[in-house]
């Protein structure tokens, strides 16, 4: 297995990415190889500074970088030798089995759609995040930013994608899928939620348990939470602030520690033809390591094949 990592993506790249790659290497098995994509000279220099042999990795040298603020589509087209563009070229050619980056999220989405493309039958790919549970364990929230506007049939597909992800990668049996809404009653919500509810209620594709409100997010009754990307991104950013606030207030709490984005590494793009993970722009070495390990788990669990079967 070869896992591609963009070492030029992220606010603290390339150093944080290379240090994260070192930590990931220590966890990977002998038949799992990390392919570092970016400026080889700088990467080798950081490895040697940290007493790590470059022989542990493969390198693909690139000469361009897509900045965090660049227009995604223009950047992918105009910078073919950027680390993100080259990463997707390798993924499409099958030279790597997964690709991850803490770089420009839009460029990662566009790159995935242009290169490995959407799985036939999937209308819109979705991005996910982890929701920690009060009594331990976790849930899956999607979409968290790939699709600000959605139609009812797209939300139903998110339910399928989230359910398969929870089942396949996190070993949650028969995941309970809920629609995020402003009330539990069937008729509640905006036009999107009102139109989506009956479709989810009728589907046999996943285990639908009804509407849930924001206050139910960290409780035990649901495994997969479905919403449009606008709502999901607002929830994600608010939840991330919990951990930051507890640190600032010098509060030590096991539950709020699990809101630390570093533990989960990144957000998979579900619904494309290969494992792709997008990391947080402020990713630390620990977050990069976990992003790589999540990529590996997606490959090992054959998640993409299971999604393809579901959408045949």
Short mmCIF file of C-alpha atoms in Angstrom, two decimals:
data_model
loop_
_atom_site.label_atom_id
_atom_site.label_comp_id
_atom_site.label_asym_id
_atom_site.label_seq_id
_atom_site.Cartn_x
_atom_site.Cartn_y
_atom_site.Cartn_z
CA UNK A 1 0.00 0.00 0.00
CA UNK A 2 1.27 3.47 -0.90
CA UNK A 3 -0.25 6.48 0.86
CA UNK A 4 0.33 9.89 -0.70
CA UNK A 5 0.85 12.91 1.59
CA UNK A 6 1.04 16.53 0.41
CA UNK A 7 3.89 17.99 2.43
CA UNK A 8 3.37 21.54 1.10
CA UNK A 9 -0.24 21.90 2.30
CA UNK A 10 -1.19 23.61 5.58
CA UNK A 11 -0.30 26.72 7.54
CA UNK A 12 2.76 25.06 9.10
CA UNK A 13 3.96 23.16 6.04
CA UNK A 14 6.31 21.68 5.15
CA UNK A 15 7.75 21.17 8.65
CA UNK A 16 4.54 20.04 10.39
CA UNK A 17 3.71 17.72 7.48
CA UNK A 18 7.15 16.09 7.48
CA UNK A 19 7.18 15.68 11.28
CA UNK A 20 3.70 14.14 11.03
CA UNK A 21 4.96 11.78 8.32
CA UNK A 22 7.78 10.66 10.64
CA UNK A 23 5.25 9.82 13.37
CA UNK A 24 2.97 8.03 10.92
CA UNK A 25 5.89 5.99 9.59
CA UNK A 26 6.48 4.62 13.11
CA UNK A 27 2.92 3.24 13.15
CA UNK A 28 2.64 1.90 9.60
CA UNK A 29 3.48 -1.72 8.87
CA UNK A 30 6.39 -2.79 6.67
CA UNK A 31 4.20 -3.18 3.56
CA UNK A 32 2.72 0.33 3.91
CA UNK A 33 4.81 3.10 2.33
CA UNK A 34 4.41 6.85 2.63
CA UNK A 35 4.92 8.85 -0.58
CA UNK A 36 5.86 12.45 0.25
CA UNK A 37 4.78 14.89 -2.47
CA UNK A 38 6.40 18.33 -2.58
CA UNK A 39 9.83 19.95 -2.44
CA UNK A 40 12.15 16.96 -2.02
CA UNK A 41 15.24 18.95 -1.02
CA UNK A 42 13.43 20.73 1.82
CA UNK A 43 11.77 17.48 2.94
CA UNK A 44 15.03 15.52 3.05
CA UNK A 45 16.62 18.37 5.01
CA UNK A 46 13.86 18.27 7.68
CA UNK A 47 14.11 14.47 7.91
CA UNK A 48 17.90 14.64 8.40
CA UNK A 49 17.55 17.41 11.01
CA UNK A 50 15.37 15.00 12.97
CA UNK A 51 17.71 12.05 12.58
CA UNK A 52 15.41 10.14 10.24
CA UNK A 53 16.67 8.39 7.13
CA UNK A 54 15.01 9.49 3.86
CA UNK A 55 15.15 5.81 2.83
CA UNK A 56 11.99 5.17 4.87
CA UNK A 57 9.94 7.21 2.38
CA UNK A 58 9.33 7.64 -1.31
CA UNK A 59 9.47 11.14 -2.82
CA UNK A 60 7.75 12.86 -5.71
CA UNK A 61 9.32 16.26 -6.28
CA UNK A 62 7.03 19.18 -7.21
CA UNK A 63 7.83 22.81 -7.96
CA UNK A 64 4.54 24.59 -7.28
CA UNK A 65 2.28 25.14 -4.26
CA UNK A 66 -1.43 25.98 -4.19
CA UNK A 67 -1.95 28.66 -1.53
CA UNK A 68 -4.78 28.54 0.99
CA UNK A 69 -6.48 31.57 -0.52
CA UNK A 70 -6.24 30.63 -4.20
CA UNK A 71 -9.26 29.93 -6.40
CA UNK A 72 -9.53 26.10 -6.37
CA UNK A 73 -10.40 25.41 -10.02
CA UNK A 74 -7.97 27.99 -11.45
CA UNK A 75 -5.17 26.76 -9.19
CA UNK A 76 -5.61 23.09 -10.16
CA UNK A 77 -5.56 24.00 -13.87
CA UNK A 78 -2.84 26.66 -13.75
CA UNK A 79 -0.49 24.81 -11.39
CA UNK A 80 -0.17 21.27 -12.81
CA UNK A 81 3.11 20.72 -10.92
CA UNK A 82 1.68 21.70 -7.54
CA UNK A 83 1.77 19.09 -4.77
CA UNK A 84 -2.05 18.78 -4.78
CA UNK A 85 -2.32 18.44 -8.58
CA UNK A 86 0.48 15.87 -8.72
CA UNK A 87 -1.00 13.97 -5.79
CA UNK A 88 -4.25 13.54 -7.67
CA UNK A 89 -2.40 12.55 -10.87
CA UNK A 90 -0.70 9.75 -8.90
CA UNK A 91 -3.99 8.71 -7.30
CA UNK A 92 -5.74 8.56 -10.67
CA UNK A 93 -2.89 6.49 -12.14
CA UNK A 94 -3.08 4.05 -9.24
CA UNK A 95 0.49 4.80 -8.15
CA UNK A 96 -0.81 5.66 -4.67
CA UNK A 97 -3.91 4.15 -3.04
CA UNK A 98 -4.89 7.20 -0.94
CA UNK A 99 -4.08 10.90 -0.86
CA UNK A 100 -4.28 13.42 1.97
CA UNK A 101 -3.45 17.09 2.41
CA UNK A 102 -3.92 19.87 4.95
CA UNK A 103 -3.86 22.38 2.09
CA UNK A 104 -6.56 24.29 0.21
CA UNK A 105 -9.87 22.45 0.88
CA UNK A 106 -11.51 23.71 -2.30
CA UNK A 107 -8.56 22.53 -4.39
CA UNK A 108 -8.78 19.09 -2.74
CA UNK A 109 -12.48 18.86 -3.60
CA UNK A 110 -11.98 20.05 -7.18
CA UNK A 111 -8.92 17.83 -7.61
CA UNK A 112 -10.83 14.78 -6.43
CA UNK A 113 -13.76 15.51 -8.77
CA UNK A 114 -11.47 16.17 -11.77
CA UNK A 115 -9.13 13.21 -11.28
CA UNK A 116 -10.58 10.12 -9.60
CA UNK A 117 -14.11 11.50 -10.13
CA UNK A 118 -17.36 10.84 -8.32
CA UNK A 119 -18.59 7.27 -7.91
CA UNK A 120 -21.36 6.61 -10.47
CA UNK A 121 -24.73 7.26 -8.82
CA UNK A 122 -23.40 9.70 -6.21
CA UNK A 123 -24.82 13.17 -6.91
CA UNK A 124 -22.49 15.09 -4.58
CA UNK A 125 -19.53 13.87 -2.51
CA UNK A 126 -19.65 14.81 1.18
CA UNK A 127 -17.11 15.66 3.86
CA UNK A 128 -17.40 14.17 7.34
CA UNK A 129 -16.23 14.86 10.86
CA UNK A 130 -16.26 12.96 14.14
CA UNK A 131 -18.72 13.79 16.93
CA UNK A 132 -17.52 12.69 20.40
CA UNK A 133 -20.19 11.10 22.63
CA UNK A 134 -20.70 12.04 26.27
CA UNK A 135 -20.47 8.42 27.43
CA UNK A 136 -17.63 7.47 25.08
CA UNK A 137 -17.61 6.37 21.47
CA UNK A 138 -18.30 8.60 18.52
CA UNK A 139 -20.73 9.63 15.82
CA UNK A 140 -20.32 10.87 12.24
CA UNK A 141 -21.55 14.28 11.03
CA UNK A 142 -21.94 15.07 7.31
CA UNK A 143 -21.80 17.18 5.25
CA UNK A 144 -19.45 19.65 6.96
CA UNK A 145 -18.68 22.02 4.10
CA UNK A 146 -18.50 20.47 0.64
CA UNK A 147 -22.10 21.39 -0.27
CA UNK A 148 -23.54 24.57 1.23
CA UNK A 149 -26.84 24.05 -0.64
CA UNK A 150 -28.43 20.63 -0.98
CA UNK A 151 -31.55 18.95 -2.35
CA UNK A 152 -33.50 16.23 -0.50
CA UNK A 153 -32.15 13.33 -2.59
CA UNK A 154 -28.58 14.50 -1.85
CA UNK A 155 -29.23 14.40 1.92
CA UNK A 156 -30.58 10.86 1.54
CA UNK A 157 -27.33 9.90 -0.20
CA UNK A 158 -25.36 11.48 2.65
CA UNK A 159 -27.24 9.10 4.94
CA UNK A 160 -26.00 6.15 2.85
CA UNK A 161 -22.41 7.46 2.74
CA UNK A 162 -22.31 8.22 6.47
CA UNK A 163 -23.83 4.88 7.38
CA UNK A 164 -21.29 2.94 5.29
CA UNK A 165 -18.40 5.02 6.71
CA UNK A 166 -19.53 4.43 10.32
CA UNK A 167 -19.99 0.72 9.68
CA UNK A 168 -16.86 0.07 7.64
CA UNK A 169 -14.18 2.28 9.21
CA UNK A 170 -15.47 2.60 12.79
CA UNK A 171 -17.14 -0.82 13.20
CA UNK A 172 -20.53 0.61 14.25
CA UNK A 173 -23.13 -2.11 13.51
CA UNK A 174 -26.36 -1.00 11.79
CA UNK A 175 -25.67 2.73 12.34
CA UNK A 176 -28.63 4.88 13.42
CA UNK A 177 -29.01 7.77 10.98
CA UNK A 178 -30.79 11.01 11.93
CA UNK A 179 -31.63 14.28 10.18
CA UNK A 180 -30.49 17.43 11.98
CA UNK A 181 -33.50 19.69 12.41
CA UNK A 182 -35.00 22.37 14.66
CA UNK A 183 -37.44 19.92 16.23
CA UNK A 184 -38.05 16.20 16.54
CA UNK A 185 -41.52 16.23 14.97
CA UNK A 186 -41.84 14.97 11.41
CA UNK A 187 -43.28 18.22 10.02
CA UNK A 188 -40.62 20.51 11.57
CA UNK A 189 -37.87 22.40 9.78
CA UNK A 190 -37.17 24.38 6.65
CA UNK A 191 -38.36 23.29 3.21
CA UNK A 192 -35.28 21.10 2.72
CA UNK A 193 -35.79 19.15 5.95
CA UNK A 194 -39.55 18.85 5.40
CA UNK A 195 -38.95 17.35 1.96
CA UNK A 196 -36.09 15.09 3.11
CA UNK A 197 -37.82 13.49 6.10
CA UNK A 198 -40.37 11.37 4.18
CA UNK A 199 -37.64 10.16 1.78
CA UNK A 200 -35.48 9.03 4.69
CA UNK A 201 -38.46 7.49 6.45
CA UNK A 202 -39.25 5.34 3.41
CA UNK A 203 -35.70 4.30 2.50
CA UNK A 204 -34.36 0.80 3.11
CA UNK A 205 -30.78 1.96 2.47
CA UNK A 206 -30.03 2.82 6.11
CA UNK A 207 -31.46 2.74 9.63
CA UNK A 208 -33.31 6.07 9.89
CA UNK A 209 -34.29 7.13 13.44
CA UNK A 210 -35.92 10.51 12.73
CA UNK A 211 -35.06 14.13 13.44
CA UNK A 212 -32.58 15.25 16.09
CA UNK A 213 -31.96 18.73 17.47
CA UNK A 214 -28.60 20.37 18.10
CA UNK A 215 -28.77 19.47 21.79
CA UNK A 216 -28.91 15.75 20.89
CA UNK A 217 -25.59 15.81 19.05
CA UNK A 218 -23.46 14.38 21.87
CA UNK A 219 -26.01 11.93 23.28
CA UNK A 220 -26.28 8.20 22.67
CA UNK A 221 -29.30 7.78 20.39
CA UNK A 222 -27.69 8.41 17.00
CA UNK A 223 -24.56 7.34 15.11
CA UNK A 224 -24.78 9.39 11.90
CA UNK A 225 -26.05 12.98 11.70
CA UNK A 226 -27.06 14.29 8.28
CA UNK A 227 -27.33 17.96 7.27
CA UNK A 228 -26.36 20.32 4.44
CA UNK A 229 -22.76 21.55 4.36
CA UNK A 230 -23.66 25.05 5.57
CA UNK A 231 -25.27 23.76 8.77
CA UNK A 232 -22.59 21.12 9.25
CA UNK A 233 -19.75 23.59 8.92
CA UNK A 234 -21.31 25.94 11.49
CA UNK A 235 -21.67 23.00 13.91
CA UNK A 236 -18.10 21.84 13.23
CA UNK A 237 -16.52 25.27 13.83
CA UNK A 238 -18.59 25.79 17.01
CA UNK A 239 -17.63 22.35 18.33
CA UNK A 240 -13.94 22.98 17.60
CA UNK A 241 -14.12 26.12 19.74
CA UNK A 242 -15.14 24.04 22.81
CA UNK A 243 -11.66 22.55 23.06
CA UNK A 244 -9.98 25.93 22.55
CA UNK A 245 -12.17 27.53 25.25
CA UNK A 246 -11.41 24.78 27.80
CA UNK A 247 -7.69 25.30 27.19
CA UNK A 248 -8.02 29.08 27.63
CA UNK A 249 -10.04 28.59 30.81
CA UNK A 250 -7.46 26.02 31.98
CA UNK A 251 -10.16 23.38 32.35
CA UNK A 252 -9.05 19.76 32.03
CA UNK A 253 -11.91 17.51 30.98
CA UNK A 254 -11.75 14.16 29.18
CA UNK A 255 -14.92 14.81 27.15
CA UNK A 256 -13.82 18.22 25.86
CA UNK A 257 -10.33 16.87 25.14
CA UNK A 258 -12.02 14.70 22.50
CA UNK A 259 -13.00 17.87 20.61
CA UNK A 260 -9.34 18.35 19.73
CA UNK A 261 -9.27 18.08 15.92
CA UNK A 262 -5.73 16.62 16.11
CA UNK A 263 -7.09 13.26 17.28
CA UNK A 264 -9.09 12.70 14.09
CA UNK A 265 -6.64 14.02 11.53
CA UNK A 266 -9.00 15.20 8.84
CA UNK A 267 -12.26 14.96 6.93
CA UNK A 268 -12.64 12.22 4.32
CA UNK A 269 -14.30 13.13 1.03
CA UNK A 270 -16.89 10.36 0.68
CA UNK A 271 -18.34 9.48 -2.71
CA UNK A 272 -15.21 9.70 -4.89
CA UNK A 273 -13.38 6.73 -6.45
CA UNK A 274 -10.42 6.65 -4.03
CA UNK A 275 -9.69 7.52 -0.38
CA UNK A 276 -9.09 11.28 -0.08
CA UNK A 277 -8.68 13.05 3.28
CA UNK A 278 -8.57 16.82 3.84
CA UNK A 279 -6.78 18.05 6.96
CA UNK A 280 -7.27 21.23 8.95
CA UNK A 281 -5.21 24.17 7.68
CA UNK A 282 -3.63 24.53 11.14
CA UNK A 283 -2.73 20.83 11.26
CA UNK A 284 0.03 19.94 13.72
CA UNK A 285 2.32 16.91 13.28
CA UNK A 286 -0.09 14.86 15.44
CA UNK A 287 -3.01 15.80 13.17
CA UNK A 288 -0.97 14.95 10.05
CA UNK A 289 -0.08 11.56 11.53
CA UNK A 290 -3.74 10.77 12.24
CA UNK A 291 -4.74 12.00 8.77
CA UNK A 292 -2.34 9.44 7.25
CA UNK A 293 -3.63 6.67 9.53
CA UNK A 294 -7.24 7.48 8.59
CA UNK A 295 -6.24 7.24 4.91
CA UNK A 296 -4.73 3.81 5.61
CA UNK A 297 -7.88 2.64 7.43
CA UNK A 298 -10.04 3.72 4.49
CA UNK A 299 -7.87 1.65 2.12
CA UNK A 300 -7.74 -1.40 4.40
CA UNK A 301 -11.51 -1.45 4.98
CA UNK A 302 -12.30 -1.31 1.21
CA UNK A 303 -14.68 1.58 1.93
CA UNK A 304 -14.71 2.86 -1.66
CA UNK A 305 -15.70 -0.55 -3.06
CA UNK A 306 -18.51 -0.83 -0.51
CA UNK A 307 -19.83 2.60 -1.52
CA UNK A 308 -19.66 1.60 -5.20
CA UNK A 309 -21.73 -1.53 -4.47
CA UNK A 310 -24.31 0.51 -2.58
CA UNK A 311 -24.78 2.91 -5.50
CA UNK A 312 -24.96 0.33 -8.30
#
